[in-house]
Protein backbone atom coordinates (compact mmCIF):
# COMPACT_ATOMS: atom_id res chain seq x y z
CA MET A 1 67.05 -181.21 0.30
CA GLN A 2 64.70 -183.97 -0.69
CA THR A 3 61.39 -183.04 -2.27
CA HIS A 4 59.49 -185.09 0.32
CA ALA A 5 60.21 -182.26 2.79
CA LEU A 6 58.17 -179.93 0.60
CA GLU A 7 54.40 -179.63 0.55
CA VAL A 8 52.30 -178.36 -2.33
CA GLY A 9 51.81 -174.63 -1.80
CA ASP A 10 55.12 -174.02 -0.02
CA LEU A 11 56.95 -170.77 -0.76
CA LEU A 12 60.63 -170.89 -1.63
CA LEU A 13 62.19 -167.52 -0.79
CA ILE A 14 65.48 -167.39 -2.62
CA LYS A 15 68.66 -165.58 -1.65
CA GLY A 16 70.30 -165.38 -5.05
CA ASN A 17 73.87 -164.35 -5.70
CA SER A 18 73.84 -163.47 -9.42
CA MET A 19 74.36 -159.93 -10.69
CA PHE A 20 70.60 -159.66 -11.33
CA SER A 21 69.99 -160.81 -7.73
CA LYS A 22 72.24 -158.04 -6.45
CA VAL A 23 70.18 -155.48 -8.35
CA VAL A 24 66.96 -156.99 -6.96
CA ARG A 25 68.43 -156.97 -3.44
CA PHE A 26 69.21 -153.26 -3.80
CA ALA A 27 65.84 -152.40 -5.40
CA THR A 28 63.83 -154.22 -2.74
CA ASN A 29 66.12 -153.68 0.26
CA SER A 30 65.47 -157.33 1.03
CA GLN A 31 67.57 -160.37 1.83
CA TYR A 32 65.38 -162.36 -0.57
CA THR A 33 65.76 -161.81 -4.30
CA HIS A 34 63.14 -164.16 -5.69
CA VAL A 35 60.13 -166.25 -4.69
CA CYS A 36 58.32 -169.20 -6.25
CA VAL A 37 55.64 -171.71 -5.19
CA TYR A 38 56.08 -175.47 -4.99
CA VAL A 39 53.34 -177.15 -7.06
CA GLY A 40 54.40 -180.77 -6.58
CA TYR A 41 56.34 -183.34 -8.58
CA GLY A 42 59.63 -181.55 -7.87
CA MET A 43 58.42 -178.43 -9.73
CA VAL A 44 57.81 -174.77 -8.87
CA LEU A 45 55.71 -172.09 -10.54
CA ASP A 46 58.19 -169.42 -11.47
CA VAL A 47 58.72 -166.26 -13.52
CA ASP A 48 61.87 -164.22 -13.78
CA GLY A 49 63.26 -161.39 -15.84
CA PHE A 50 64.59 -163.67 -18.54
CA ARG A 51 61.80 -166.23 -19.01
CA THR A 52 58.04 -166.25 -19.03
CA ALA A 53 56.00 -168.01 -16.34
CA SER A 54 56.51 -171.76 -16.34
CA LEU A 55 56.95 -174.85 -14.22
CA ARG A 56 60.61 -175.46 -13.45
CA PRO A 57 62.58 -177.88 -11.32
CA ILE A 58 63.30 -176.74 -7.78
CA PRO A 59 66.27 -174.33 -7.87
CA SER A 60 69.48 -176.26 -7.30
CA SER A 61 71.89 -173.42 -6.64
CA GLY A 62 71.86 -170.43 -4.34
CA GLY A 63 70.18 -170.49 -0.99
CA PHE A 64 66.53 -170.41 -0.12
CA GLU A 65 64.27 -170.56 2.88
CA LEU A 66 61.03 -172.45 3.03
CA TYR A 67 57.73 -170.94 4.21
CA ARG A 68 54.41 -172.72 4.52
CA LEU A 69 50.82 -171.58 4.86
CA LYS A 70 49.83 -171.70 8.53
CA ARG A 71 46.55 -173.37 7.64
CA GLU A 72 47.05 -176.77 6.10
CA LEU A 73 45.76 -176.96 2.55
CA LYS A 74 42.75 -179.17 1.98
CA HIS A 75 43.08 -181.85 -0.69
CA PHE A 76 41.01 -179.94 -3.24
CA GLU A 77 43.20 -176.85 -2.67
CA GLN A 78 46.36 -178.91 -3.21
CA ASP A 79 44.87 -180.29 -6.42
CA SER A 80 43.86 -176.78 -7.50
CA ILE A 81 47.41 -175.43 -7.14
CA LEU A 82 48.74 -177.30 -10.17
CA VAL A 83 45.63 -176.61 -12.27
CA GLU A 84 45.73 -172.88 -11.46
CA ALA A 85 49.50 -172.75 -12.02
CA MET A 86 48.96 -174.13 -15.53
CA SER A 87 46.24 -171.52 -16.16
CA LEU A 88 48.57 -168.74 -15.01
CA ILE A 89 51.29 -170.00 -17.34
CA ASP A 90 48.84 -169.82 -20.26
CA GLU A 91 47.62 -166.34 -19.29
CA THR A 92 50.88 -164.65 -18.30
CA LYS A 93 52.65 -162.75 -21.05
CA GLY A 94 55.95 -162.51 -19.21
CA TYR A 95 57.88 -160.61 -16.61
CA ASP A 96 56.65 -157.16 -15.58
CA TRP A 97 59.78 -155.16 -16.30
CA PHE A 98 57.94 -151.86 -15.80
CA GLU A 99 57.02 -152.80 -12.22
CA ALA A 100 60.59 -154.00 -11.56
CA ILE A 101 62.03 -150.69 -12.78
CA LYS A 102 59.43 -148.84 -10.71
CA LEU A 103 60.64 -150.68 -7.57
CA PHE A 104 64.25 -149.85 -8.39
CA LEU A 105 63.51 -146.16 -8.99
CA GLY A 106 61.44 -146.04 -5.81
CA ARG A 107 64.49 -147.16 -3.87
CA LEU A 108 66.32 -144.17 -5.38
CA GLY A 109 63.53 -141.87 -4.20
CA LEU A 110 61.84 -141.51 -7.58
CA GLN A 111 58.15 -142.35 -7.65
CA ILE A 112 56.26 -143.55 -10.73
CA ARG A 113 52.52 -143.85 -10.34
CA ARG A 114 51.53 -145.76 -13.47
CA ALA A 115 50.52 -149.35 -12.81
CA GLY A 116 52.31 -152.35 -14.26
CA ARG A 117 51.10 -154.01 -17.42
CA ALA A 118 48.22 -156.46 -17.39
CA ARG A 119 49.06 -160.15 -17.57
CA ARG A 120 52.71 -159.55 -16.77
CA HIS A 121 53.98 -160.43 -13.32
CA LEU A 122 56.84 -160.05 -10.92
CA CYS A 123 57.64 -163.27 -9.07
CA THR A 124 55.79 -162.02 -5.97
CA GLU A 125 52.70 -161.09 -7.99
CA LEU A 126 52.59 -164.51 -9.63
CA CYS A 127 52.68 -166.22 -6.21
CA LEU A 128 49.97 -163.92 -4.82
CA GLU A 129 47.74 -164.58 -7.83
CA LEU A 130 48.15 -168.34 -7.46
CA TYR A 131 47.18 -168.19 -3.77
CA ARG A 132 44.24 -165.88 -4.59
CA ARG A 133 42.91 -168.39 -7.10
CA ILE A 134 42.79 -171.14 -4.49
CA GLY A 135 41.07 -168.92 -1.92
CA PHE A 136 43.83 -167.07 -0.04
CA ASP A 137 43.46 -163.33 -0.53
CA ILE A 138 46.88 -162.24 0.70
CA VAL A 139 47.47 -158.50 0.66
CA ILE A 140 50.94 -157.03 1.07
CA GLU A 141 51.83 -153.34 0.96
CA SER A 142 54.55 -153.72 -1.66
CA LEU A 143 55.91 -156.42 -3.95
CA GLU A 144 59.21 -157.36 -2.33
CA PRO A 145 59.50 -161.15 -1.82
CA GLU A 146 60.31 -160.55 1.86
CA ARG A 147 56.79 -159.17 2.42
CA LEU A 148 55.45 -162.70 1.93
CA ALA A 149 57.88 -164.06 4.54
CA HIS A 150 56.58 -161.57 7.10
CA HIS A 151 52.90 -162.04 6.28
CA ASP A 152 50.88 -163.69 9.05
CA THR A 153 49.50 -166.27 6.60
CA PHE A 154 52.89 -168.04 6.45
CA ARG A 155 55.28 -169.65 8.88
CA ARG A 156 58.95 -170.39 8.42
CA ILE A 157 59.66 -174.10 8.12
CA PHE A 158 63.42 -174.30 8.02
CA PRO A 159 65.46 -171.88 10.13
CA HIS A 160 68.48 -172.07 7.88
CA VAL A 161 69.24 -171.58 4.22
CA PHE A 162 69.92 -174.56 2.00
CA GLU A 163 73.10 -173.89 0.08
CA GLU A 164 72.78 -176.79 -2.30
CA MET A 165 70.09 -179.32 -2.96
CA VAL A 166 70.58 -182.83 -4.21
C-alpha cells in the first residue's frame, strides 16, 4: 500500500499474528490486536508492550484495516496531530501493563477495579488521547482496539486486509 492512500489521522487496526498478538486476541476477544494513528510522512504514533510511545514507520508485516474519521480533518487539526503526537511521546512513560493484565483477567472472569497507571497507555488509550487533544472526545466502553472500529466517529476505508505493504 502506498502512503498516498493514507490521510493524517487515519487509524490502522492491525490483525497481528505473533504470539503476543494471540494473547491480545484472546484477552480482547477481538479480531484486531493493535491500533495506531497515521501522523503523516509515512509514520504512525504507536506504543506496544515492548517499546515506549514513539513515531514508527507504517507496519510492513501482518494485516491491517484502515479506518478514517467520518468528518474530514481541518488543516489546523491535521497540523495538530503531529505536534500532539510528539507531546504524547514526551509525556508517556510506557506501556500500561497493569491495564493489559486487567483485560486478560477480565476475559477469564476475574475483575480488578484498580485503574491503570498515569502516563502509561495501551495502544487504544494512546489513540484516544491523541484524538481528544485535537478536539474529538471519543468514548468507548472498553479498551479493545475493535471498539474504535465500531465507533460511529469512524468509517472503514478499505474492505480488505493488506497482507504486505511495499
